[in-house]
mmCIF file of C-alpha atoms in Angstrom:
data_model
loop_
_atom_site.group_PDB
_atom_site.id
_atom_site.type_symbol
_atom_site.label_atom_id
_atom_site.label_comp_id
_atom_site.label_asym_id
_atom_site.label_seq_id
_atom_site.Cartn_x
_atom_site.Cartn_y
_atom_site.Cartn_z
ATOM 1 C CA MET A 18 22.740 58.353 -87.934
ATOM 2 C CA VAL A 19 19.816 56.851 -85.929
ATOM 3 C CA GLU A 20 21.108 56.639 -82.230
ATOM 4 C CA GLN A 21 21.452 53.030 -80.619
ATOM 5 C CA ASN A 22 19.083 52.513 -77.749
ATOM 6 C CA SER A 23 20.710 50.367 -75.345
ATOM 7 C CA SER A 24 17.793 49.779 -73.435
ATOM 8 C CA SER A 25 15.100 46.752 -73.873
ATOM 9 C CA ILE A 26 12.491 49.302 -74.715
ATOM 10 C CA SER A 27 11.362 49.298 -78.289
ATOM 11 C CA PRO A 28 11.729 52.520 -80.164
ATOM 12 C CA PHE A 29 8.196 54.096 -80.879
ATOM 13 C CA LEU A 30 9.565 57.423 -82.200
ATOM 14 C CA VAL A 31 12.775 57.916 -84.063
ATOM 15 C CA VAL A 32 14.121 61.163 -85.093
ATOM 16 C CA ASP A 33 17.096 60.595 -87.479
ATOM 17 C CA ASP A 34 19.577 63.161 -88.374
ATOM 18 C CA VAL A 35 17.431 65.857 -88.855
ATOM 19 C CA ASP A 36 17.992 69.422 -90.070
ATOM 20 C CA VAL A 37 15.397 72.180 -90.022
ATOM 21 C CA HIS A 38 15.596 75.481 -91.681
ATOM 22 C CA TYR A 39 13.476 78.786 -91.315
ATOM 23 C CA GLY A 40 14.106 80.392 -94.461
ATOM 24 C CA ALA A 41 17.998 80.881 -94.686
ATOM 25 C CA VAL A 42 18.233 80.352 -90.813
ATOM 26 C CA GLN A 43 19.137 76.758 -89.806
ATOM 27 C CA ALA A 44 17.553 75.652 -86.485
ATOM 28 C CA LEU A 45 18.385 72.221 -86.292
ATOM 29 C CA PHE A 46 21.808 70.404 -87.234
ATOM 30 C CA GLY A 47 21.430 66.767 -87.434
ATOM 31 C CA VAL A 48 19.190 66.230 -84.488
ATOM 32 C CA SER A 49 18.458 62.399 -83.575
ATOM 33 C CA LEU A 50 16.608 60.928 -80.599
ATOM 34 C CA GLN A 51 14.568 58.031 -79.639
ATOM 35 C CA VAL A 52 11.534 57.505 -77.610
ATOM 36 C CA GLY A 53 10.696 53.925 -76.374
ATOM 37 C CA ARG A 54 7.164 52.908 -76.016
ATOM 38 C CA GLY A 55 6.039 53.899 -72.543
ATOM 39 C CA GLU A 56 9.032 56.194 -71.928
ATOM 40 C CA VAL A 57 8.995 59.487 -70.857
ATOM 41 C CA VAL A 58 11.783 61.637 -72.600
ATOM 42 C CA SER A 59 12.650 65.000 -72.121
ATOM 43 C CA VAL A 60 14.046 67.568 -74.342
ATOM 44 C CA LEU A 61 16.084 70.521 -72.629
ATOM 45 C CA GLY A 62 17.831 73.339 -73.682
ATOM 46 C CA GLY A 63 17.810 77.409 -73.056
ATOM 47 C CA ASN A 64 16.150 79.656 -75.249
ATOM 48 C CA ALA A 65 16.655 79.378 -79.158
ATOM 49 C CA SER A 66 18.179 76.037 -78.523
ATOM 50 C CA GLY A 67 15.966 74.211 -80.977
ATOM 51 C CA LYS A 68 13.915 72.119 -78.536
ATOM 52 C CA SER A 69 10.501 73.558 -79.538
ATOM 53 C CA THR A 70 11.642 73.187 -83.222
ATOM 54 C CA THR A 71 12.232 69.401 -82.561
ATOM 55 C CA LEU A 72 8.717 68.753 -81.218
ATOM 56 C CA LYS A 73 7.187 70.792 -84.102
ATOM 57 C CA THR A 74 9.064 68.838 -86.417
ATOM 58 C CA VAL A 75 7.507 65.600 -84.862
ATOM 59 C CA LEU A 76 3.930 67.017 -84.885
ATOM 60 C CA GLY A 77 4.378 68.096 -88.694
ATOM 61 C CA LEU A 78 4.508 71.784 -88.059
ATOM 62 C CA VAL A 79 7.583 72.268 -89.594
ATOM 63 C CA SER A 80 9.125 69.960 -92.479
ATOM 64 C CA PRO A 81 12.884 68.980 -92.080
ATOM 65 C CA SER A 82 15.292 69.725 -94.835
ATOM 66 C CA ARG A 83 17.199 66.649 -94.130
ATOM 67 C CA GLY A 84 16.671 63.435 -92.139
ATOM 68 C CA ARG A 85 13.787 61.221 -91.109
ATOM 69 C CA VAL A 86 10.878 61.013 -88.540
ATOM 70 C CA VAL A 87 9.682 57.659 -87.863
ATOM 71 C CA LEU A 88 6.732 56.800 -85.797
ATOM 72 C CA GLU A 89 6.052 52.918 -85.046
ATOM 73 C CA GLY A 90 8.495 51.964 -88.128
ATOM 74 C CA ARG A 91 6.421 54.389 -90.831
ATOM 75 C CA GLU A 92 8.156 57.676 -91.818
ATOM 76 C CA ILE A 93 5.928 60.631 -91.350
ATOM 77 C CA GLN A 94 8.357 63.723 -92.108
ATOM 78 C CA GLY A 95 6.302 65.753 -94.888
ATOM 79 C CA LEU A 96 3.032 64.701 -93.447
ATOM 80 C CA SER A 97 0.621 67.580 -92.267
ATOM 81 C CA SER A 98 -0.070 68.254 -88.642
ATOM 82 C CA PRO A 99 -3.499 66.864 -88.910
ATOM 83 C CA GLU A 100 -2.387 63.642 -90.546
ATOM 84 C CA VAL A 101 0.270 63.096 -87.773
ATOM 85 C CA ILE A 102 -2.459 63.470 -85.097
ATOM 86 C CA ASP A 103 -4.561 60.949 -86.890
ATOM 87 C CA LEU A 104 -1.825 58.368 -86.603
ATOM 88 C CA GLY A 105 -2.311 58.884 -82.711
ATOM 89 C CA VAL A 106 -0.250 61.519 -81.590
ATOM 90 C CA ALA A 107 -1.567 64.029 -79.096
ATOM 91 C CA SER A 108 -0.112 67.658 -78.688
ATOM 92 C CA VAL A 109 -0.100 69.897 -75.455
ATOM 93 C CA PRO A 110 1.262 73.238 -77.254
ATOM 94 C CA GLU A 111 3.272 75.975 -75.692
ATOM 95 C CA GLY A 112 0.941 78.475 -74.556
ATOM 96 C CA ARG A 113 -2.143 76.333 -74.222
ATOM 97 C CA ARG A 114 -3.849 77.490 -77.252
ATOM 98 C CA VAL A 115 -7.503 76.544 -76.032
ATOM 99 C CA PHE A 116 -10.380 77.843 -78.057
ATOM 100 C CA PRO A 117 -11.111 80.850 -75.913
ATOM 101 C CA GLU A 118 -14.913 81.505 -76.986
ATOM 102 C CA MET A 119 -15.759 77.838 -76.663
ATOM 103 C CA SER A 120 -16.763 76.264 -73.182
ATOM 104 C CA VAL A 121 -14.482 74.076 -71.207
ATOM 105 C CA TYR A 122 -16.551 71.234 -72.069
ATOM 106 C CA GLU A 123 -16.579 71.787 -75.924
ATOM 107 C CA ASN A 124 -12.604 72.184 -75.562
ATOM 108 C CA LEU A 125 -12.442 68.673 -73.978
ATOM 109 C CA LEU A 126 -14.701 67.264 -76.551
ATOM 110 C CA MET A 127 -12.580 68.715 -79.469
ATOM 111 C CA GLY A 128 -9.588 66.645 -78.011
ATOM 112 C CA ALA A 129 -11.969 63.501 -78.386
ATOM 113 C CA TYR A 130 -13.270 64.436 -81.781
ATOM 114 C CA PRO A 131 -10.834 61.936 -83.771
ATOM 115 C CA ARG A 132 -12.477 58.961 -81.606
ATOM 116 C CA ARG A 133 -15.823 60.451 -81.626
ATOM 117 C CA GLN A 134 -17.697 57.235 -82.226
ATOM 118 C CA GLU A 135 -16.437 55.699 -78.961
ATOM 119 C CA LYS A 136 -18.972 57.661 -76.876
ATOM 120 C CA ASP A 137 -19.280 55.412 -73.707
ATOM 121 C CA ALA A 138 -15.321 55.642 -73.602
ATOM 122 C CA ILE A 139 -15.497 59.350 -73.979
ATOM 123 C CA ARG A 140 -18.131 59.677 -71.316
ATOM 124 C CA SER A 141 -15.619 57.449 -68.970
ATOM 125 C CA ASP A 142 -12.798 59.834 -69.935
ATOM 126 C CA LEU A 143 -14.481 63.051 -69.287
ATOM 127 C CA ALA A 144 -15.473 61.906 -65.665
ATOM 128 C CA GLU A 145 -11.836 60.921 -65.082
ATOM 129 C CA VAL A 146 -10.713 64.427 -66.371
ATOM 130 C CA PHE A 147 -13.032 65.974 -64.441
ATOM 131 C CA ASP A 148 -12.041 63.948 -61.502
ATOM 132 C CA THR A 149 -8.467 64.856 -61.892
ATOM 133 C CA PHE A 150 -8.968 68.519 -62.418
ATOM 134 C CA PRO A 151 -11.947 69.566 -60.311
ATOM 135 C CA ARG A 152 -11.523 73.141 -61.140
ATOM 136 C CA LEU A 153 -12.434 72.161 -64.798
ATOM 137 C CA ALA A 154 -15.751 70.503 -63.551
ATOM 138 C CA GLU A 155 -16.718 73.478 -61.598
ATOM 139 C CA ARG A 156 -16.074 75.511 -64.902
ATOM 140 C CA ARG A 157 -17.403 73.109 -67.606
ATOM 141 C CA ARG A 158 -19.772 75.612 -68.974
ATOM 142 C CA GLN A 159 -17.313 78.775 -68.665
ATOM 143 C CA ALA A 160 -15.885 79.845 -71.875
ATOM 144 C CA ALA A 161 -12.072 78.627 -71.811
ATOM 145 C CA GLY A 162 -10.579 81.989 -72.757
ATOM 146 C CA THR A 163 -11.791 83.421 -68.996
ATOM 147 C CA LEU A 164 -9.796 80.939 -67.281
ATOM 148 C CA SER A 165 -6.434 81.511 -65.590
ATOM 149 C CA GLY A 166 -3.201 80.402 -67.043
ATOM 150 C CA GLY A 167 -2.953 77.548 -64.618
ATOM 151 C CA GLU A 168 -6.583 76.413 -65.499
ATOM 152 C CA GLN A 169 -5.960 76.672 -69.294
ATOM 153 C CA GLN A 170 -3.056 74.252 -68.712
ATOM 154 C CA MET A 171 -5.072 71.778 -66.805
ATOM 155 C CA LEU A 172 -7.503 72.258 -70.096
ATOM 156 C CA ALA A 173 -4.824 71.742 -72.499
ATOM 157 C CA LEU A 174 -3.627 68.350 -70.502
ATOM 158 C CA GLY A 175 -7.236 67.178 -70.157
ATOM 159 C CA ARG A 176 -7.914 67.608 -73.935
ATOM 160 C CA ALA A 177 -4.793 65.859 -74.754
ATOM 161 C CA TRP A 178 -5.802 62.946 -72.503
ATOM 162 C CA LEU A 179 -9.230 62.928 -74.159
ATOM 163 C CA ARG A 180 -7.373 62.140 -77.546
ATOM 164 C CA ARG A 181 -5.764 58.886 -75.883
ATOM 165 C CA GLY A 182 -3.061 59.265 -78.090
ATOM 166 C CA LYS A 183 -0.187 56.671 -78.260
ATOM 167 C CA LEU A 184 2.318 59.515 -77.969
ATOM 168 C CA ILE A 185 1.579 62.802 -76.309
ATOM 169 C CA CYS A 186 4.131 65.694 -77.060
ATOM 170 C CA ILE A 187 4.033 68.287 -74.568
ATOM 171 C CA ASP A 188 5.560 71.844 -75.191
ATOM 172 C CA GLU A 189 6.789 73.938 -72.087
ATOM 173 C CA PRO A 190 4.029 72.984 -69.470
ATOM 174 C CA SER A 191 5.359 74.889 -66.695
ATOM 175 C CA MET A 192 5.825 78.200 -68.643
ATOM 176 C CA GLY A 193 4.304 81.125 -67.004
ATOM 177 C CA LEU A 194 2.813 78.855 -64.325
ATOM 178 C CA SER A 195 2.663 79.596 -60.493
ATOM 179 C CA PRO A 196 4.718 77.188 -58.553
ATOM 180 C CA LYS A 197 1.442 75.756 -57.108
ATOM 181 C CA PHE A 198 0.234 75.157 -60.814
ATOM 182 C CA VAL A 199 3.537 73.678 -61.934
ATOM 183 C CA ASP A 200 3.027 71.071 -59.360
ATOM 184 C CA MET A 201 -0.414 70.067 -60.110
ATOM 185 C CA VAL A 202 0.626 69.684 -63.888
ATOM 186 C CA TYR A 203 3.571 67.499 -63.001
ATOM 187 C CA GLU A 204 1.513 65.512 -60.376
ATOM 188 C CA VAL A 205 -0.844 64.697 -63.420
ATOM 189 C CA LEU A 206 2.271 64.149 -65.767
ATOM 190 C CA PHE A 207 3.733 61.455 -63.215
ATOM 191 C CA ARG A 208 0.373 59.706 -63.003
ATOM 192 C CA TRP A 209 0.312 59.442 -66.838
ATOM 193 C CA LYS A 210 3.966 57.864 -66.606
ATOM 194 C CA ALA A 211 2.843 55.601 -63.963
ATOM 195 C CA ALA A 212 -0.185 54.231 -66.285
ATOM 196 C CA GLY A 213 2.555 53.821 -69.146
ATOM 197 C CA GLN A 214 1.906 56.713 -71.298
ATOM 198 C CA THR A 215 4.654 57.346 -73.940
ATOM 199 C CA ILE A 216 5.609 61.306 -73.532
ATOM 200 C CA LEU A 217 8.071 63.413 -75.379
ATOM 201 C CA LEU A 218 8.444 66.446 -73.471
ATOM 202 C CA VAL A 219 10.084 70.105 -74.184
ATOM 203 C CA GLU A 220 10.901 71.936 -70.901
ATOM 204 C CA GLN A 221 13.097 74.613 -69.637
ATOM 205 C CA ASN A 222 12.475 73.606 -65.985
ATOM 206 C CA ALA A 223 15.244 71.124 -66.248
ATOM 207 C CA ARG A 224 15.152 70.101 -62.653
ATOM 208 C CA ILE A 225 11.551 68.823 -62.627
ATOM 209 C CA ALA A 226 11.671 67.570 -66.092
ATOM 210 C CA LEU A 227 14.740 65.181 -65.254
ATOM 211 C CA GLU A 228 12.815 63.990 -62.271
ATOM 212 C CA LEU A 229 9.901 63.124 -64.609
ATOM 213 C CA ALA A 230 11.928 61.568 -67.535
ATOM 214 C CA ASP A 231 13.418 58.266 -68.062
ATOM 215 C CA ARG A 232 16.019 59.713 -70.627
ATOM 216 C CA ALA A 233 16.681 63.397 -71.642
ATOM 217 C CA TYR A 234 18.525 65.127 -74.519
ATOM 218 C CA VAL A 235 20.188 68.602 -73.953
ATOM 219 C CA LEU A 236 20.087 70.926 -77.229
ATOM 220 C CA GLN A 237 22.360 73.931 -77.664
ATOM 221 C CA HIS A 238 22.180 76.120 -80.724
ATOM 222 C CA GLY A 239 20.172 73.290 -82.689
ATOM 223 C CA HIS A 240 22.500 70.609 -81.885
ATOM 224 C CA VAL A 241 22.195 67.535 -79.526
ATOM 225 C CA VAL A 242 25.321 68.257 -76.913
ATOM 226 C CA LEU A 243 24.360 65.407 -74.274
ATOM 227 C CA THR A 244 22.025 62.569 -73.813
ATOM 228 C CA GLY A 245 21.618 59.746 -71.380
ATOM 229 C CA ALA A 246 19.411 58.684 -68.364
ATOM 230 C CA ALA A 247 17.538 61.342 -66.730
ATOM 231 C CA ALA A 248 19.299 60.665 -63.335
ATOM 232 C CA ASP A 249 22.868 60.745 -65.035
ATOM 233 C CA LEU A 250 22.164 63.999 -66.514
ATOM 234 C CA SER A 251 20.916 65.291 -63.232
ATOM 235 C CA ALA A 252 24.407 64.394 -61.914
ATOM 236 C CA ASP A 253 26.296 65.942 -64.815
ATOM 237 C CA PRO A 254 28.302 68.957 -63.821
ATOM 238 C CA MET A 255 27.611 70.440 -67.287
ATOM 239 C CA VAL A 256 23.825 70.188 -66.594
ATOM 240 C CA GLN A 257 23.956 71.239 -62.921
ATOM 241 C CA LYS A 258 25.507 74.479 -63.886
ATOM 242 C CA ALA A 259 23.754 75.441 -67.007
ATOM 243 C CA TYR A 260 20.108 74.235 -66.059
ATOM 244 C CA LEU A 261 20.139 73.139 -62.423
ATOM 245 C CA GLY A 262 21.434 76.477 -60.756
ATOM 246 C CA ALA A 263 24.564 74.666 -59.299
ATOM 247 C CA ALA A 264 27.747 76.831 -58.530
#
């Protein structure tokens, strides 16, 4: 059943009572969530909780065995990932997944490919990305595979921004990064939030994710076990004990 959103934010993305199976193994059990237009929503949980599967379901990388995924009023479950991307969704995947043999500049242009006719706007957006990430500007002709993990995460974020997606889906942006790079990544995400970007964020680092998010969902073993305003979840004893390191 679709969750009732008590806020005034209009639903942009709805995941409605979704089951997902990998063969005989069930990964999601009746998962429902909503993302309002201009809202940042975080999906939290430990390993094998189902949070990345939820994101992959939205992106068309896996198909639900039951339930619906609705984007701007259109059911998109069953569409391929390229078809979902064509509807205005951008992705920052887990592990960055840059094109290693291509240059930084070429990787960024791949993000802009769906809007390749907008040449002036793309030039402006490239300048914005290089201003945001000076390291990428310095390494624009360098092969992406030779960048550090933190630099590749910057590139993945820049590539998603070049897509100018209505919705940006981000999977584990802090994974494997030093605290310095985590701070740099989230500084950019806070800027995107301030600009009104709609974001669905999957993250194990619950503390920083809850600082960024408007609302959050907590998954365990493929089930939504908690949902609410991020500030309320930050104060929840269960969340504090399980995810925030409280005694």
